[in-house]
Short mmCIF file of C-alpha atoms and ligand atoms in Angstrom, two decimals:
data_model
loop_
_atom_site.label_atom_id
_atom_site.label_comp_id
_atom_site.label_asym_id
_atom_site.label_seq_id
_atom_site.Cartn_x
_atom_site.Cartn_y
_atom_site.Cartn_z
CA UNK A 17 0.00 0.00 0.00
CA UNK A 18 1.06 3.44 -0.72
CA UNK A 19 2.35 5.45 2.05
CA UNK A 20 0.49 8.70 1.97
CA UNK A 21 1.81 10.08 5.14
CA UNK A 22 2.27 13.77 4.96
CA UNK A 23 5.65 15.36 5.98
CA UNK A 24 6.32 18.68 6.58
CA UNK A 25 9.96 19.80 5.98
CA UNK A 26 11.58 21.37 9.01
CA UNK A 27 13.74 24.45 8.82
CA UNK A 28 17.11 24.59 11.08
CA UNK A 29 18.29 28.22 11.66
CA UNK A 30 22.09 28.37 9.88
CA UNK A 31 23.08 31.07 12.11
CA UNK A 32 21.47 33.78 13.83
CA UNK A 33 22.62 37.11 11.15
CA UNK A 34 19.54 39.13 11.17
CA UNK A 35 17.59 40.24 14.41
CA UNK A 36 14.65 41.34 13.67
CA UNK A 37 12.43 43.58 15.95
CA UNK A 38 8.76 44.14 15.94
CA UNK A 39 8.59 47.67 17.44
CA UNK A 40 5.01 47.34 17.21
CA UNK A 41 2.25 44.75 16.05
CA UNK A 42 -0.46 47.33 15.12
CA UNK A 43 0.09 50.89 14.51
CA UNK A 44 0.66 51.81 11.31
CA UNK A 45 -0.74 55.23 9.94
CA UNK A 46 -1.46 53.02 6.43
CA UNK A 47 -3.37 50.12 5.87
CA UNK A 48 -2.24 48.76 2.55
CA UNK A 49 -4.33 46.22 1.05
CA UNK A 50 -1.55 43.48 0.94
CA UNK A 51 -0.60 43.91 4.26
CA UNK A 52 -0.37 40.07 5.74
CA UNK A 53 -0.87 42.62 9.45
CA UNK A 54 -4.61 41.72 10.79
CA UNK A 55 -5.56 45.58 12.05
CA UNK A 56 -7.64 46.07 15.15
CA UNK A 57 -11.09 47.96 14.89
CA UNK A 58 -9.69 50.05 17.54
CA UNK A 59 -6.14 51.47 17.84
CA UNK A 60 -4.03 50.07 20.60
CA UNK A 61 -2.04 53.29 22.00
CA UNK A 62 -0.10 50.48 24.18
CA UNK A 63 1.09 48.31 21.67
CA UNK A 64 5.00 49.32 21.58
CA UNK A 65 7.85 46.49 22.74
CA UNK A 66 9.42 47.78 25.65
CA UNK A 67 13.01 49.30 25.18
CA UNK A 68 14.10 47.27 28.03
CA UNK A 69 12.80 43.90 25.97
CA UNK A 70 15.30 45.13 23.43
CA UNK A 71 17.87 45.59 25.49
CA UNK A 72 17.81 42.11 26.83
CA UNK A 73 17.68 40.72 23.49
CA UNK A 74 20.68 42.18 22.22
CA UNK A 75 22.70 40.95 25.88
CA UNK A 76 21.35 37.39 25.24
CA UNK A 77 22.52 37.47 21.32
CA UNK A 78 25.82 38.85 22.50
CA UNK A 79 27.30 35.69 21.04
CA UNK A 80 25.83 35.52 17.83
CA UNK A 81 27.23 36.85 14.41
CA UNK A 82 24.03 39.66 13.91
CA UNK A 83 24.66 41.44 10.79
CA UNK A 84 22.06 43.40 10.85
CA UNK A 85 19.15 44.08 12.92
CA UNK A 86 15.89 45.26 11.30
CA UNK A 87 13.19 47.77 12.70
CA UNK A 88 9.65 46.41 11.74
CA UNK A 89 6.25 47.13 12.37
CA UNK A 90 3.76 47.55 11.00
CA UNK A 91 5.08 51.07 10.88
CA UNK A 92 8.22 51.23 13.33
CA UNK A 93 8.79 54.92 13.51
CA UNK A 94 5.35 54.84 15.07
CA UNK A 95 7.61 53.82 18.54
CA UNK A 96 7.45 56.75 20.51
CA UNK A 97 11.22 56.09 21.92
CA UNK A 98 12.27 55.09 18.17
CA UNK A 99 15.46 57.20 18.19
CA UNK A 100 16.25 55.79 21.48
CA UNK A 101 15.76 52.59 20.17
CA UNK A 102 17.86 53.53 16.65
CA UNK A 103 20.90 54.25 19.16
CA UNK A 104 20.64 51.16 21.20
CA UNK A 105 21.05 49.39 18.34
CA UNK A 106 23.32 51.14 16.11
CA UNK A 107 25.83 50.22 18.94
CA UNK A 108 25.26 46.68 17.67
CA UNK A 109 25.33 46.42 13.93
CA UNK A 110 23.82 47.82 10.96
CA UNK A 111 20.25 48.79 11.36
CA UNK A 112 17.54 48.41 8.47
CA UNK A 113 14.62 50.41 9.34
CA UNK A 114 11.33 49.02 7.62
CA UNK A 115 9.21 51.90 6.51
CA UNK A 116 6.55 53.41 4.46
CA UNK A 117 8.46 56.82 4.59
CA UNK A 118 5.71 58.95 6.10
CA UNK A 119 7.92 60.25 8.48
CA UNK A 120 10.73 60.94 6.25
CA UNK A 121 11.14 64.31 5.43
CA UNK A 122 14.69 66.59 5.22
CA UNK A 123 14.66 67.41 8.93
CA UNK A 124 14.44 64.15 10.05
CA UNK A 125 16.80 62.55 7.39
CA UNK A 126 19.40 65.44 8.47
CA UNK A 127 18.73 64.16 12.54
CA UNK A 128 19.37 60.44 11.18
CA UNK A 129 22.46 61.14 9.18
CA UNK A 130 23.50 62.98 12.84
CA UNK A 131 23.15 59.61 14.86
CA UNK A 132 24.54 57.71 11.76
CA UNK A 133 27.89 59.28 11.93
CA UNK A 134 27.68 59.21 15.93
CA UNK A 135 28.04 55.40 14.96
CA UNK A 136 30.37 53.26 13.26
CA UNK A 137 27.74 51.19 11.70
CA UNK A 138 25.16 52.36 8.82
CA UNK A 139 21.26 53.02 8.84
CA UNK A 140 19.61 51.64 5.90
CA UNK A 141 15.93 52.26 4.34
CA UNK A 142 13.69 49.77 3.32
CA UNK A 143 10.83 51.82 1.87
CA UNK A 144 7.86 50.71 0.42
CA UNK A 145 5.67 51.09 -2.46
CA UNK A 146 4.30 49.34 -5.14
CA UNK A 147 3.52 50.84 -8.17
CA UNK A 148 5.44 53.50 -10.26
CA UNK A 149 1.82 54.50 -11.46
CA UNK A 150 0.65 57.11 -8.36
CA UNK A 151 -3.03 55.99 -9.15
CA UNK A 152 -2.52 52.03 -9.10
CA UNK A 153 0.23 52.34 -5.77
CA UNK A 154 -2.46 54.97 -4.40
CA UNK A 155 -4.90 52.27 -4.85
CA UNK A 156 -2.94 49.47 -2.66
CA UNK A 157 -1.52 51.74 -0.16
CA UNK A 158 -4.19 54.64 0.41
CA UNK A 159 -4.21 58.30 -1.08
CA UNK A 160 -1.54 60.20 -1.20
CA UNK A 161 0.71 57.55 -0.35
CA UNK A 162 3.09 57.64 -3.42
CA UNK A 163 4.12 60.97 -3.32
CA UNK A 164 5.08 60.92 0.24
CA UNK A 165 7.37 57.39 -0.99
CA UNK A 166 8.91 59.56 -3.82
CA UNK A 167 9.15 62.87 -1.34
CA UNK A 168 11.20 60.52 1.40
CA UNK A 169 13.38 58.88 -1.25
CA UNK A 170 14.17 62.26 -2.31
CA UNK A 171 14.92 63.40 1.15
CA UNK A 172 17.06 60.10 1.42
CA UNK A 173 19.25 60.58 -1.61
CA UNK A 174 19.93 63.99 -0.61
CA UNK A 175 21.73 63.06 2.33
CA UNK A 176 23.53 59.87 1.02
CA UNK A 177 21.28 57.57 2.14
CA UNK A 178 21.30 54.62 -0.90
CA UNK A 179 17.48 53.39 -0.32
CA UNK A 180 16.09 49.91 -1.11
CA UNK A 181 12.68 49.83 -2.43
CA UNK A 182 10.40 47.28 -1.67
CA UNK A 183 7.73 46.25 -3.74
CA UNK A 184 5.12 43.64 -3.34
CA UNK A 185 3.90 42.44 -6.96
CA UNK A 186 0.19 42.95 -5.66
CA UNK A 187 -0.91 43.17 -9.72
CA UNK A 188 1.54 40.31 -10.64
CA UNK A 189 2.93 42.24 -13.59
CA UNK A 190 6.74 42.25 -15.40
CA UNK A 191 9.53 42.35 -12.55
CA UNK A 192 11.85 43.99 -15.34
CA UNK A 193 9.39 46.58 -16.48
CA UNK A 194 8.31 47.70 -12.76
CA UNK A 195 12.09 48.41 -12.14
CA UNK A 196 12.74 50.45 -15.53
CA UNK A 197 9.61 52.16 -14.59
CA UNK A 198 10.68 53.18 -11.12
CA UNK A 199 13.94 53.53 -12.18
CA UNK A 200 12.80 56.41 -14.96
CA UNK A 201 10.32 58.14 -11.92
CA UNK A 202 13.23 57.94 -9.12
CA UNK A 203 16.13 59.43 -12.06
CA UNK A 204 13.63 62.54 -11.62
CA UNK A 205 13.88 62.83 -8.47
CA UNK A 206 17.43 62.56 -8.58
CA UNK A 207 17.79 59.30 -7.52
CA UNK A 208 20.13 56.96 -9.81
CA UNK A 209 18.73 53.93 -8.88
CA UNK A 210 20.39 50.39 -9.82
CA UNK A 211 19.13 46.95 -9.89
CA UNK A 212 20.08 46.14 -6.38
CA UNK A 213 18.14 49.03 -5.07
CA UNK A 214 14.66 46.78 -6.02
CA UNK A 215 13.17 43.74 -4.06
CA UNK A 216 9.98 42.76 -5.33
CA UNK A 217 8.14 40.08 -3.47
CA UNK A 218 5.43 37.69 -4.50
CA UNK A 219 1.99 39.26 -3.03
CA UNK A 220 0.15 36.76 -0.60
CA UNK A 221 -3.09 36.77 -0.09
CA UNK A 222 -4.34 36.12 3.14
CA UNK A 223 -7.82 36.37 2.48
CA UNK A 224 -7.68 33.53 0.20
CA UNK A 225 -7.31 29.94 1.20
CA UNK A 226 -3.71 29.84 -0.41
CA UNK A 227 -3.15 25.75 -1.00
CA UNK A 228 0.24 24.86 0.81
CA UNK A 229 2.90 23.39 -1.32
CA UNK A 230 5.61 21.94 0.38
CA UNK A 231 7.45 20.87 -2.95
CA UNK A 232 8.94 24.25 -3.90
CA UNK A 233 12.93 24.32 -3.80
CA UNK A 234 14.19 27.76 -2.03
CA UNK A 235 17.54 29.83 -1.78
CA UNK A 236 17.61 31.12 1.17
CA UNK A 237 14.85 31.67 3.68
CA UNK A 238 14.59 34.23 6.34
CA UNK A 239 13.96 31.15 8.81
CA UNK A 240 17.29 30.11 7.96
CA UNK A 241 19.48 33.33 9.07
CA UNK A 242 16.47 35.42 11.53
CA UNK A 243 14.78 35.61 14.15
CA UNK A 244 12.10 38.31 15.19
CA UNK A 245 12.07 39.36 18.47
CA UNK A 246 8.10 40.76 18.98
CA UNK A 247 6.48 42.16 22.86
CA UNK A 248 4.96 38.73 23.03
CA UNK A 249 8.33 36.79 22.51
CA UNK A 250 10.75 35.18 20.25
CA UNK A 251 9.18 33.55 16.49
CA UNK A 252 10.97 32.10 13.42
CA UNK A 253 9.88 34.71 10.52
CA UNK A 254 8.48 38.68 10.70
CA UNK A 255 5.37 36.27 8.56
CA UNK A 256 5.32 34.03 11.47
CA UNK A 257 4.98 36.87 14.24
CA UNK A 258 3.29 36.86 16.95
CA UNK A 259 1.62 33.68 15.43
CA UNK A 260 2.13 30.64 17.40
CA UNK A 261 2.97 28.35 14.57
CA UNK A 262 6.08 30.40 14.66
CA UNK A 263 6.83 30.32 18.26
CA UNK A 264 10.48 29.79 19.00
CA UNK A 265 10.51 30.95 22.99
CA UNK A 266 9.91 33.95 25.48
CA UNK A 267 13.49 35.48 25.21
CA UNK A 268 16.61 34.71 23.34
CA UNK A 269 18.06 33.26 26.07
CA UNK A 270 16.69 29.81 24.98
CA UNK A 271 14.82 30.03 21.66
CA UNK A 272 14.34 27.15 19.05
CA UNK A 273 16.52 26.73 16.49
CA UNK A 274 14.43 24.34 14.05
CA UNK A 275 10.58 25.27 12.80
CA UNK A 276 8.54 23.36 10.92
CA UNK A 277 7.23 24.68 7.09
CA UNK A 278 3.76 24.57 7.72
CA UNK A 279 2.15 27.39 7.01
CA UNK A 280 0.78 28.92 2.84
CA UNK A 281 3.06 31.94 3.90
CA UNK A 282 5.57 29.43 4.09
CA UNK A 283 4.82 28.42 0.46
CA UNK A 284 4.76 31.94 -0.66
CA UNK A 285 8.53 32.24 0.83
CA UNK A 286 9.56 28.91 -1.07
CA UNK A 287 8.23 30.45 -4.32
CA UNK A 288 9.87 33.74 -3.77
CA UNK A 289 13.37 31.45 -3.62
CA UNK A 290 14.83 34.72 -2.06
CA UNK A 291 14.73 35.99 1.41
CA UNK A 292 11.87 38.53 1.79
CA UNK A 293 13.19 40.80 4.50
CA UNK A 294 16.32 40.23 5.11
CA UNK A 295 18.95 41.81 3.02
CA UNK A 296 21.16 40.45 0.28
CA UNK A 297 24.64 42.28 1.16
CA UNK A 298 26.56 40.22 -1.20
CA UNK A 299 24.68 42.15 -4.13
CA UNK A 300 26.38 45.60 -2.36
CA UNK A 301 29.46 44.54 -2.04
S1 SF4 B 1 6.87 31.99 6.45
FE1 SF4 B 1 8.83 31.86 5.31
S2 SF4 B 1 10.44 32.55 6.68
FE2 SF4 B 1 8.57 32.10 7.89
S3 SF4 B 1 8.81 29.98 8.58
FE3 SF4 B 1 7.67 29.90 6.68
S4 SF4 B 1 9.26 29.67 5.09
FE4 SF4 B 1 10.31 30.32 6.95
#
């Protein structure tokens, strides 16, 4: 008889390079219609990690090789002790803020290049939107959202800050002609964007049943190198947050290294075959 027992493939982390942190689960002044985030009704003022949860996160990784240590959210200069929090870390390693560039403008870029050089380790942008169209990205993200994107990249550039746009493919269309397109609207704005300034990730769907596929073959997972440290505890993936198919512990001072491959995010990951937060360095080198 045929053995039809299922198997789910199990994930062991490689080494622990890229610390995320959740600086909060909710608050986000956009709610983009991709966003894998489930939004209350109401707005939890409350819902920011502690600094001191940080802190004891980076003393219990002191160990570990971080490269990099990324700033997430939903929107994670929401935090109101986020340039505390920039600080702490930037004593660390590199820090990769996650934003959608609403609170970019020139005065805040100029404060951020400040604490930059205070360091010896680099800030880097992760900004997102979607479309190079205003009225399609306007669409996903809410109005007026676009321009403020282009207005903080601007901002960015101006003070040497080399930004990497994110993109999720929400209308599934040419990866080659959405980065010749942005690349044309970003030369305008005086930003001479290359290839390795673009990530665009596959767009999941979480309102549909998505059917899990374990047989997709992957690069490099986030799994594999992460962590994300969130106010509720320790989980594999910034997907996986806060969810408890992704729970790897309370602290980092004894968190699973292993996690199953379980969940349809988990297939959308596999088809990417790319990390989808953490950052390629190699391809800046
Ligand atoms: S969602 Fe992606 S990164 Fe998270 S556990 Fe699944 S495969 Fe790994």
């Amino acid at each position: 008889m045929k053995n039809t027992v299922f198997q789910t493939p199990v994930c062991q982390l490689k080494e622990l390079n890229n610390l995320f942190i959740e600086l909060t689960a909710k608050n986000c002044n956009q709610h983009c219609r991709h966003c894998y985030i489930d939004f209350p009704l109401n707005k939890n003022i409350k819902d920011f990690i502690p600094i001191d949860d940080i802190k004891a996160a980076l003393s219990d990784t002191g160990e570990e090789n971080i490269e990099c240590i990324y700033l997430t959210g939903a929107e994670p200069m929401t935090h109101p002790d986020f340039n505390t929090v920039l600080r702490t870390c930037l004593k660390r390693s590199n820090v990769c803020i996650f934003t959608n560039g609403t609170f970019i403008n020139e005065k805040k870029v100029r404060f951020l290049k400040r604490v930059q050089d205070e360091s010896r380790f680099e800030i880097i942008f992760k900004l997102s939107i979607d479309h190079y169209d205003e009225v399609k990205n306007d669409d996903i993200r809410g109005r007026g959202s676009y321009r403020q994107a282009v207005h903080a990249v601007k901002s960015l550039v101006k003070y040497d800050f080399n930004p990497i746009i994110c993109i999720t493919n929400y209308y599934n269309e040419d990866k080659n002609t959405l980065i010749n397109e942005f690349k044309r609207i970003f030369k305008k704005a005086g930003f001479d964007a290359q290839d390795n300034n673009f990530t665009i990730n596959v767009y999941y769907d979480k309102t549909k049943n998505s059917e899990y596929d374990c047989e997709y073959k992957w690069n490099s997972l986030d799994c594999e190198y992460g962590r994300i440290l969130t106010a509720k505890g320790v989980y594999c993936c910034p997907f996986l947050a806060n969810d408890h198919r992704g729970r790897c512990g309370s602290d980092f001072k004894d968190f699973a290294r292993h996690n199953a491959l379980e969940t349809s995010y988990c297939s959308s990951c596999m088809q990417n075959k790319e990390q989808l937060f953490g950052i390629n360095f190699k391809l800046f080198q």
